[in-house]
Coordinates of C-alpha atoms in Angstrom, one line a residue:
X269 CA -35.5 -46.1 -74.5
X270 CA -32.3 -47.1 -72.5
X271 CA -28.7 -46.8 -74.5
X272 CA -27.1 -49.5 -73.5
X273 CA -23.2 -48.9 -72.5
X274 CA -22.1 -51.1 -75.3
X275 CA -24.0 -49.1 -77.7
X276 CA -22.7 -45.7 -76.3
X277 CA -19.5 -43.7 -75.8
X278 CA -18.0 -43.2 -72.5
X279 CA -18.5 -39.8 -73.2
X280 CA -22.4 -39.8 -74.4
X281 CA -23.1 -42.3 -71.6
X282 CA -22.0 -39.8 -69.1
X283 CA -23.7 -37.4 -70.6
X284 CA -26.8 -39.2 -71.1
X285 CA -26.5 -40.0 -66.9
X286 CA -26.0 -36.5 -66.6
X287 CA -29.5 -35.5 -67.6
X288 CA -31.3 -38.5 -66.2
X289 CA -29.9 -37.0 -62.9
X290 CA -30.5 -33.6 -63.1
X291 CA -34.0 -34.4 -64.7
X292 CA -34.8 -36.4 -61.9
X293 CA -32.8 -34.9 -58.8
X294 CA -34.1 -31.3 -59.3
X295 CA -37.8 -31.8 -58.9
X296 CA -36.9 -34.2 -56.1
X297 CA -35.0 -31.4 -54.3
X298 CA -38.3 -29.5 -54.8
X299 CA -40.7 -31.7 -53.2
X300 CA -38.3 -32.6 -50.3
X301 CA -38.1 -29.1 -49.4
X302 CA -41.5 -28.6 -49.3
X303 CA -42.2 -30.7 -46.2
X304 CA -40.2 -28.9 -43.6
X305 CA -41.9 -25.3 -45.7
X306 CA -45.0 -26.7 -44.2
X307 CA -43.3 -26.7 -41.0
X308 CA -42.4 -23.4 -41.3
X309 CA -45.5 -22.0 -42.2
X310 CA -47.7 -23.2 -39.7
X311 CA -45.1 -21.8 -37.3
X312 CA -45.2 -18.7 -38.6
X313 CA -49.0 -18.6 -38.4
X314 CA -49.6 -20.1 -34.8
X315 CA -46.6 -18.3 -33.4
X316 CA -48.5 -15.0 -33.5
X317 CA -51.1 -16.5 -31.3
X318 CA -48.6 -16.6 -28.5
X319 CA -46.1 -18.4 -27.2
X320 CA -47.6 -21.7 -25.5
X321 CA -49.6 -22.2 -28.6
X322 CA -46.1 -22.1 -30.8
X323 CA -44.8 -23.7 -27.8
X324 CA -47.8 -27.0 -28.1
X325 CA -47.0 -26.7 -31.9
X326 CA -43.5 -27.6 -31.4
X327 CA -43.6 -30.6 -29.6
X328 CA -46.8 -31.9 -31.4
X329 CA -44.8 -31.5 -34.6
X330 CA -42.0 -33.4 -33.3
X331 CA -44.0 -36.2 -32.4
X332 CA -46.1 -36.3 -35.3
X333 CA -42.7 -35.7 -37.7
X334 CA -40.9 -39.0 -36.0
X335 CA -44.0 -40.9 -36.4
X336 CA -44.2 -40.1 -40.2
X337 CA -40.2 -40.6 -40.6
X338 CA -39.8 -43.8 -39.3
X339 CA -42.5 -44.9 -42.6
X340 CA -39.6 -43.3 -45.2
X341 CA -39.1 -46.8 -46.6
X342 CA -42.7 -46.8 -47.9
X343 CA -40.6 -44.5 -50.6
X344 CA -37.8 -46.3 -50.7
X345 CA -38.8 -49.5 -50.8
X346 CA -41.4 -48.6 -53.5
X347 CA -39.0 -46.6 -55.8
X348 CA -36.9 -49.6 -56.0
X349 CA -39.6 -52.3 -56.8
X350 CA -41.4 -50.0 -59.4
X351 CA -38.3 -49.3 -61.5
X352 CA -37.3 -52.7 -61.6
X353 CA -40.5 -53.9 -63.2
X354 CA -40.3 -50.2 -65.3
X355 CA -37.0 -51.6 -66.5
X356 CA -38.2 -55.1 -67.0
X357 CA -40.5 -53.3 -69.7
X358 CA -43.9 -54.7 -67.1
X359 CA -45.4 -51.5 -66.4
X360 CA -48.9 -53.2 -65.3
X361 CA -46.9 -55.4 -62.5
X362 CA -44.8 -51.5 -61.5
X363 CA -48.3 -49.7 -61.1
X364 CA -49.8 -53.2 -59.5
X365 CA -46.3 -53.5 -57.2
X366 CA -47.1 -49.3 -56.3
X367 CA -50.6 -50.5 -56.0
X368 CA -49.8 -52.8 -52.7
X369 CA -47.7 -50.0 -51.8
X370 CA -50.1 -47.6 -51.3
X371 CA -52.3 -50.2 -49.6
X372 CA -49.7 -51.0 -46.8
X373 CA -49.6 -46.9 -46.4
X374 CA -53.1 -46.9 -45.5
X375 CA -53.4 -50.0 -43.0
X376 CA -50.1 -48.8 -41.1
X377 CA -51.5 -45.0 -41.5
X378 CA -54.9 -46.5 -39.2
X379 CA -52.7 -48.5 -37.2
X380 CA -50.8 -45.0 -36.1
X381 CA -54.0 -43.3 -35.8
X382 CA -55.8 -45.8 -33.8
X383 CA -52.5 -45.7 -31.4
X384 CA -52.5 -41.7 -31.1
X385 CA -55.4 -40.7 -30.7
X386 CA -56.3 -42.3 -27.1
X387 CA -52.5 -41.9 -25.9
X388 CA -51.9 -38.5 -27.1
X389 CA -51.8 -36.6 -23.8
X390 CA -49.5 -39.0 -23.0
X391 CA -46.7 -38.9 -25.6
X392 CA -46.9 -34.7 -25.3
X393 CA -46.2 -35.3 -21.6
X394 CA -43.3 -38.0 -22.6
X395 CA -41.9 -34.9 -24.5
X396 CA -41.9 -32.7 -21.7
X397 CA -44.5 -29.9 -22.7
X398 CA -45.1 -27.4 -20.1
X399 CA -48.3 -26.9 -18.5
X400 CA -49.3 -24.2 -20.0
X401 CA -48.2 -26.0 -23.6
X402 CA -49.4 -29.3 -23.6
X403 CA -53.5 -28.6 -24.2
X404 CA -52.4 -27.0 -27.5
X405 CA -50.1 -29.7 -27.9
X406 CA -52.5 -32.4 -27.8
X407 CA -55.2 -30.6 -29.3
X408 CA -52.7 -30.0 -32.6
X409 CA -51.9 -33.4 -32.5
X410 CA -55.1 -35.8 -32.0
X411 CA -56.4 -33.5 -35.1
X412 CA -53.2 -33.9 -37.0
X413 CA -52.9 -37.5 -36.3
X414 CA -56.3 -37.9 -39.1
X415 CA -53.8 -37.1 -41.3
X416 CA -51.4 -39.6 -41.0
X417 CA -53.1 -42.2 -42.9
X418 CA -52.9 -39.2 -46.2
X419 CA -49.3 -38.3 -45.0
X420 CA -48.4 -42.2 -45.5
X421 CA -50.0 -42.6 -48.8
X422 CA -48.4 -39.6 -50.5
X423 CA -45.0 -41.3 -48.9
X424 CA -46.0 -44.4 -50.6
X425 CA -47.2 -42.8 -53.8
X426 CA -44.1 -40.6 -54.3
X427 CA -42.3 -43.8 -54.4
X428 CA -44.7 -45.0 -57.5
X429 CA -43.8 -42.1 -59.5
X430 CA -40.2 -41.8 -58.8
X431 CA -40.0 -45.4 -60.0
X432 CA -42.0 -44.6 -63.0
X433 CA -38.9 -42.1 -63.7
X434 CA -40.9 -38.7 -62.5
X435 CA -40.2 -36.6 -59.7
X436 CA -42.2 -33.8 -61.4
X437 CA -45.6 -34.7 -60.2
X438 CA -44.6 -34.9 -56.9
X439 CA -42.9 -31.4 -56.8
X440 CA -46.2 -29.6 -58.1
X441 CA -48.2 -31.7 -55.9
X442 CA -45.9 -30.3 -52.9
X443 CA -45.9 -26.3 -54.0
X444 CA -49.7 -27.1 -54.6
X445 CA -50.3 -28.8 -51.0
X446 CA -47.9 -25.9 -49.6
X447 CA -49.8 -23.3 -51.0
X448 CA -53.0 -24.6 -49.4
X449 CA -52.2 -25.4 -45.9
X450 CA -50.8 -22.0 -45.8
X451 CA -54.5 -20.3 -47.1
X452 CA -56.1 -23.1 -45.2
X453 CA -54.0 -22.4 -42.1
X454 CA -54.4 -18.5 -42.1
X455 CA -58.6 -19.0 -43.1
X456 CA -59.2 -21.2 -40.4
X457 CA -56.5 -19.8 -37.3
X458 CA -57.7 -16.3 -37.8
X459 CA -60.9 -16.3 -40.5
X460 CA -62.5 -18.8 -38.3
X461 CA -61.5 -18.0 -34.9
X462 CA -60.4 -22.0 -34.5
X463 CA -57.0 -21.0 -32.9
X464 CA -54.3 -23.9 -33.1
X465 CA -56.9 -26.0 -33.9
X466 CA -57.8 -24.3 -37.5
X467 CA -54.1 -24.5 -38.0
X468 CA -54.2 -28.9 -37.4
X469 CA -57.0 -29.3 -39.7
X470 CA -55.5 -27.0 -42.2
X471 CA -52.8 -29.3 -42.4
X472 CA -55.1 -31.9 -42.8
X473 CA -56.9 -30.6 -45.5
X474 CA -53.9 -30.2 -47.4
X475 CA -52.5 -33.9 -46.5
X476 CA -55.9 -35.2 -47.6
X477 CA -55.8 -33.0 -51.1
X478 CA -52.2 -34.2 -51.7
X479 CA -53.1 -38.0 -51.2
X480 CA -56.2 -37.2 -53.4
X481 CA -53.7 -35.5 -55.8
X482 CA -51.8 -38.8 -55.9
X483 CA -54.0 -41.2 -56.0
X484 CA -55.9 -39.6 -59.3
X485 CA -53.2 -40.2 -60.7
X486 CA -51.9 -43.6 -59.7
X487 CA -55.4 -44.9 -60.6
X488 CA -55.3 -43.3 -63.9
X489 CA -51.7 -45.1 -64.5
X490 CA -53.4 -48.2 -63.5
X491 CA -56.4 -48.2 -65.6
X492 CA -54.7 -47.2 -68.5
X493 CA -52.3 -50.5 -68.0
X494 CA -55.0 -52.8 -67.1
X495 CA -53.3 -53.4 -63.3
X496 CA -55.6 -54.3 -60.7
X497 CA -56.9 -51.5 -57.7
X498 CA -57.9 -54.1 -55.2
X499 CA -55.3 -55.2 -51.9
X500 CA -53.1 -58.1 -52.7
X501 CA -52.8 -59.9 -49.3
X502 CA -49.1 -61.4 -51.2
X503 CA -48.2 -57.8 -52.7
X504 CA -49.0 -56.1 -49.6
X505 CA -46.9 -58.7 -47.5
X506 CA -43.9 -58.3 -50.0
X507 CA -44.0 -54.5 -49.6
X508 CA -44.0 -55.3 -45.9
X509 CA -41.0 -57.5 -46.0
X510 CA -38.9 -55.2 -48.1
X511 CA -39.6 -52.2 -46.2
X512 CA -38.4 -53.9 -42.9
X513 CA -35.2 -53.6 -43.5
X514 CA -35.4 -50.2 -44.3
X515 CA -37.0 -49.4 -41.1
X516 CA -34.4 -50.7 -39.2
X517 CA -31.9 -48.4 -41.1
X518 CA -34.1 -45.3 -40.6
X519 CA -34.4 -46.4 -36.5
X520 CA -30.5 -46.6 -36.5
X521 CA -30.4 -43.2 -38.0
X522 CA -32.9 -41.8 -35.8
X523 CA -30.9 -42.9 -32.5
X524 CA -27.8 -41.8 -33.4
X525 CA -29.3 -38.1 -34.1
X526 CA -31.5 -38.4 -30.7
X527 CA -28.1 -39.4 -28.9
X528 CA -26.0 -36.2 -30.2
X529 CA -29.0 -34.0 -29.3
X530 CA -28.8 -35.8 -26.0
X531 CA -24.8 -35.3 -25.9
X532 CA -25.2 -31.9 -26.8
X533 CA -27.6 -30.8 -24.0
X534 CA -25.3 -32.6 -21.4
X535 CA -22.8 -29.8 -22.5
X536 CA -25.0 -26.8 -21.7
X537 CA -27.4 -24.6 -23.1
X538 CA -24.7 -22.8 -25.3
X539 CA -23.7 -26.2 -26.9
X540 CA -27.2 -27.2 -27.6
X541 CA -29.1 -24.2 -28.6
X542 CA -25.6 -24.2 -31.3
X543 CA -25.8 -28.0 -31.6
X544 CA -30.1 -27.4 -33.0
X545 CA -28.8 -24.4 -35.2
X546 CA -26.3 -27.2 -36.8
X547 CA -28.6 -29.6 -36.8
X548 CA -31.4 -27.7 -38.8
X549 CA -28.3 -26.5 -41.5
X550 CA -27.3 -30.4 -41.6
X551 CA -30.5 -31.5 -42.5
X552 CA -30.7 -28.6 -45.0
X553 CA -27.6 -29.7 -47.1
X554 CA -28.7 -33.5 -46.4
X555 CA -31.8 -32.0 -48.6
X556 CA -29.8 -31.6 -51.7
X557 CA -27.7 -34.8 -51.4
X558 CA -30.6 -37.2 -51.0
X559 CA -32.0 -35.4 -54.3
X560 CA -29.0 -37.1 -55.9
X561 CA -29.8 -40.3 -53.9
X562 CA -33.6 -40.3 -55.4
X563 CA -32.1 -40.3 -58.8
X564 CA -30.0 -43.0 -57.7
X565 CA -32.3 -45.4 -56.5
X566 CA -34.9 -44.6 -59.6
X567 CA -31.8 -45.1 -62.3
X568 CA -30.0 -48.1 -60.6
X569 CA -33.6 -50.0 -60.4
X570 CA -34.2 -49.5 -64.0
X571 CA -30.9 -50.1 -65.1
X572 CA -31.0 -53.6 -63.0
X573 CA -34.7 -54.5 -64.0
X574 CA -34.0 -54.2 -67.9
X575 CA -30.9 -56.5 -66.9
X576 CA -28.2 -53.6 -67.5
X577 CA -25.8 -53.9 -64.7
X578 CA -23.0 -52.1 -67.0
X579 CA -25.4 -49.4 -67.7
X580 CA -25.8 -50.0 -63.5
X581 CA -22.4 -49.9 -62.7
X582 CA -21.8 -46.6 -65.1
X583 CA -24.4 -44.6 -63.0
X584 CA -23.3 -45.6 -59.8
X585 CA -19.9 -44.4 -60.8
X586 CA -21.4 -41.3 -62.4
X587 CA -23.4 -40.1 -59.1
X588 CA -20.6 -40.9 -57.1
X589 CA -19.1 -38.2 -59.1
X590 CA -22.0 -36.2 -58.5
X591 CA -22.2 -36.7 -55.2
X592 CA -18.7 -35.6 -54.2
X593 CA -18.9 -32.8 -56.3
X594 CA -21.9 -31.4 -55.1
X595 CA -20.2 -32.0 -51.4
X596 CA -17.4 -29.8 -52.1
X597 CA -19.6 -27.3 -53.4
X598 CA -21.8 -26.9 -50.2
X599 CA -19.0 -27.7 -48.1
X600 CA -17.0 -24.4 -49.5
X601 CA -20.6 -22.3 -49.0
X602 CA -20.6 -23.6 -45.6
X603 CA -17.1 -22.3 -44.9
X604 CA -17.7 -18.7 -46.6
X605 CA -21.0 -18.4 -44.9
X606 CA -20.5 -19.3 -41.4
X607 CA -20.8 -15.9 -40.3
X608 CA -23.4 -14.9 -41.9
X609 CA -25.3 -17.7 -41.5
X610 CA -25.4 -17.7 -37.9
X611 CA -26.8 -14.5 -37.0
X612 CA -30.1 -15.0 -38.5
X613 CA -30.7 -17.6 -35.9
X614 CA -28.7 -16.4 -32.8
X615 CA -27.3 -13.3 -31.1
X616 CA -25.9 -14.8 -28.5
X617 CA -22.4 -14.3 -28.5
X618 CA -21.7 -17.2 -26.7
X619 CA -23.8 -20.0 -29.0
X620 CA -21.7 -18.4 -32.3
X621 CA -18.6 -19.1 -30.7
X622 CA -19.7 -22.1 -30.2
X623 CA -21.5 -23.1 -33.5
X624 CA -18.1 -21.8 -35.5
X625 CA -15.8 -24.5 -35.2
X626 CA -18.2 -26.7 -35.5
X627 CA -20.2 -25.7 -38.3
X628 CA -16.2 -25.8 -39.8
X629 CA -16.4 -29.9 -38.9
X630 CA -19.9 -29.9 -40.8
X631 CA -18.1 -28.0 -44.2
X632 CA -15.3 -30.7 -44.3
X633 CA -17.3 -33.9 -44.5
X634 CA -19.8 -32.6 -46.9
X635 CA -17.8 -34.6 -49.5
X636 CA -18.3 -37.4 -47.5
X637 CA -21.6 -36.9 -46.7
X638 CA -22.3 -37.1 -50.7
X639 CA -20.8 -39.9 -51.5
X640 CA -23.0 -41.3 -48.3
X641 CA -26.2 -40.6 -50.0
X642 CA -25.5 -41.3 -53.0
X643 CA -24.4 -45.0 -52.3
X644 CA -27.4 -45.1 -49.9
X645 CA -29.6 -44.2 -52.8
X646 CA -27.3 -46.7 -55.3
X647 CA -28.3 -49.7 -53.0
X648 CA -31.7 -48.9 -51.8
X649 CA -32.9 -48.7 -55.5
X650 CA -30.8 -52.4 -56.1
X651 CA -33.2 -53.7 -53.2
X652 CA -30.3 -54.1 -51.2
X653 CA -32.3 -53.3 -47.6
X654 CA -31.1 -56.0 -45.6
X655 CA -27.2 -55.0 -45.7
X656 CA -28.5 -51.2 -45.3
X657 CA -29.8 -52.4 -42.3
X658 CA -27.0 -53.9 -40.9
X659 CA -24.3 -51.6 -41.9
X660 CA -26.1 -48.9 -40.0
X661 CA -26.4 -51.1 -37.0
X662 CA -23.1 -51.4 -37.4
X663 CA -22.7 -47.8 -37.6
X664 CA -24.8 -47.3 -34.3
X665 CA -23.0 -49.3 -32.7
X666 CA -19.3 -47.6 -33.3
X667 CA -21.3 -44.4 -32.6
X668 CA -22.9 -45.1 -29.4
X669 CA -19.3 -45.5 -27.3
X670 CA -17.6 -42.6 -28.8
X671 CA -20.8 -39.6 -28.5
X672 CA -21.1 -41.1 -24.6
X673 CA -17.2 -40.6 -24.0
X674 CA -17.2 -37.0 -25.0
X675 CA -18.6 -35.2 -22.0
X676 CA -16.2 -37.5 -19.9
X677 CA -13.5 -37.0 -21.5
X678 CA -14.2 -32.8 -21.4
X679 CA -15.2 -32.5 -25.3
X680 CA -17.4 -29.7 -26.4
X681 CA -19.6 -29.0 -29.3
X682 CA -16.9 -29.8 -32.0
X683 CA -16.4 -33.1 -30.8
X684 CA -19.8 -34.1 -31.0
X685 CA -19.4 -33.2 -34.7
X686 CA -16.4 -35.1 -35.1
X687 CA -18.1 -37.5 -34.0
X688 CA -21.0 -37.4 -36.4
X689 CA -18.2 -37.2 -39.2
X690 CA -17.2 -40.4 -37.7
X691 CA -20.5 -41.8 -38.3
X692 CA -20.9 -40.6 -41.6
X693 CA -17.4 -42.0 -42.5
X694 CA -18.1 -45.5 -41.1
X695 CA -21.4 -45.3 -43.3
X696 CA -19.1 -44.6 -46.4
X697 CA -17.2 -47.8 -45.8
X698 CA -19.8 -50.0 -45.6
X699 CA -21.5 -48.9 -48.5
X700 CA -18.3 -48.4 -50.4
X701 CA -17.1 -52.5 -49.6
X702 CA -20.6 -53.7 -51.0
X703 CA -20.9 -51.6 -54.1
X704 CA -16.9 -52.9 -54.8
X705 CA -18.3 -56.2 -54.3
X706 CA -20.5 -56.3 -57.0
X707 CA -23.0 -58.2 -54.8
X708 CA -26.0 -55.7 -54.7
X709 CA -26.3 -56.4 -59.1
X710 CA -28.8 -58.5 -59.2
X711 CA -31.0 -58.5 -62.2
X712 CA -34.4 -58.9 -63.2
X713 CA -37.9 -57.7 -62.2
X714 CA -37.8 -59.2 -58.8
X715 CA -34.8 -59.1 -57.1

């Protein structure tokens, strides 16, 4: 049950925010990590076949990684709905809201499939595969693509169950999908004799076990709470319409990190084999801050379903907290380990020298970067997509000019990372004028 802030101390209320956080942040962390782990393994697996194989493997992920990305907000925008109606005390509307959810997932998953399939060759030559790359490139991905549709439902699904306040089925659903796609993978690449093409429908396997995984237990929820299994032309439409918004967020995002990659390789090989070192550390970090962000956007929606917007306000406040202080922590370990870190990817003199002051740019707007993600989170779980969407436009668009003056005006590396601070800080003041507004509390089960 919820303690209201008028019947709690400032200290227990803190306190009691303090372990609905960490309760729900940890496994969170968890499951996010596990994605890019099943990266990584399938890397390590088809990189021993040789080097156009690994080479193939790395474009087709790529490709089949954006694709997937852009449909974050099927999370998102599902987390948010669910807790609203969890707070409202209507757990038959959350599971039938999740429900439509998961429904959407599955008709945009076919859409995707229906589009990649026949134009696959084509999108690994839009990457730039090499010759000798691309058949393993499009062989990885038209088998892959199958797995979309799965990939999208457990996006969707995850959503239901963060709004239903757990994060812990979706973390052993990840170690258990990891652990298969890596026996899968190994089995079929080298058991089988299937090459790159074992390794795709390993993947798929797993993706297809996961969503299975999910769905078991969505359908339990649902029958237990007497919601309805069948697609809701209205529900699915509303999922629709408050994921839109979202999307355009996450396509802002995208281009401004496909426009300092772009920046960066205008500088020279140096900059950008340091800039892709960077980049994979950034997302790394951005890992553990958008745990905090989950919790935010589970909490907030509960807190404004059951009508709570002190209780709202006092956890926004709280993970702000949270937020800044887990920046400064990762910020300091990014500073100590700079050289240590970069050797296990590089020993090119010449990239280090590179990376260092600009990994230094990185450390120092950690901070920032927290309170970013957690005010992301804050607002995304208030439903508040459509000012995301255009304060990140916003953002784009004072990023653009400033990333495309850099090589003219003879800035390196570090100033592409200033100007990525830039971006972040920009971000910060958007989100920081709307939560001081007050305008993103709006109550109820339906916002």
């Amino acid at each position: 049950m919820l303690m209201t802030q008028a019947s709690a101390t400032p200290k227990a209320a803190r306190r009691q925010h303090d372990r609905e956080i960490v309760a729900l942040a940890v496994p969170a962390f968890g499951a996010l990590v596990a994605e890019p782990l099943f990266v990584m393994a399938d890397s390590a697996i088809v990189g021993h076949l040789g080097t156009a194989q690994l080479a193939g493997l790395g474009v087709a992920s790529a490709l089949l990684m954006t694709a997937v990305s852009v449909f974050v907000f099927l999370a998102y925008a599902t987390t948010a709905a669910v807790a609203r109606r969890v707070g409202a005390g209507d757990l038959q509307s959350a599971i039938r809201q999740g429900v439509d959810g998961i429904w959407l997932a599955l008709l945009l998953g076919a859409a995707v499939v229906a589009v990649v399939l026949p134009t696959a060759p084509a999108l690994v030559d839009l990457f730039g595969a090499s010759d000798t790359a691309a058949p393993y490139a499009t062989t990885y991905l038209r088998i892959s693509a199958l797995g979309i549709p799965a990939m999208l439902v457990v996006l969707a699904a995850t959503g239901v169950l963060r709004g239903l306040q757990d994060t812990k089925t979706p973390l052993y659903v990840a170690i258990a999908g990891f652990i298969a796609n890596g026996a899968l993978n190994m089995g079929l690449v080298y058991g089988a004799d299937l090459g790159i093409a074992g390794s795709a429908w390993g993947t798929v396997i797993a993706q297809c076990g996961m969503a299975t995984a999910y769905l078991v237990v969505v359908v339990r929820g649902a029958r237990s709470h007497g919601a309805s299994l069948r697609p809701d032309i209205a529900g699915i439409r509303a999922s629709a319409q408050a994921g839109l918004p979202l999307l355009v967020r996450t396509l802002s995002l995208r281009a401004i990190l496909m426009i300092a990659t772009a920046v960066a390789a205008r500088l020279g090989d140096a900059d950008v084999a340091a800039h892709q070192i960077i980049l994979s550390l950034w997302s790394l970090l951005a890992f553990a801050l958008d745990a905090i962000a989950i919790a935010g956007q589970a909490i907030i929606g509960r807190y404004l379903g059951a009508g709570d917007t002190e209780g709202a306000r006092a956890a926004c406040r709280r993970m702000v907290e949270w937020g800044i202080a887990t920046g400064v922590v990762l910020g300091l370990l990014v500073m100590l380990t700079r050289p240590l870190f970069l050797p296990l990817f590089t020993s090119d003199s010449v990239v280090k020298e590179t990376a260092l002051p600009a990994l230094l740019m990185v450390a120092l707007s950690q901070p920032i970067c927290g309170i970013v993600f957690v005010l992301d989170g804050v607002l995304m779980g208030a439903g508040d997509g459509p000012y995301l969407a255009w304060a990140m436009v916003v953002t784009l668009a004072v990023f653009v000019p400033v990333a495309l003056l850099i090589p003219a005006l003879g800035g390196g590396l570090t100033a592409v990372w200033a100007a990525m601070t830039l971006m972040m800080t920009v971000r910060m003041l958007t989100l920081w004028l709307r939560t001081r507004s007050g305008r993103w509390i709006v109550t109820g089960a339906t916002r």
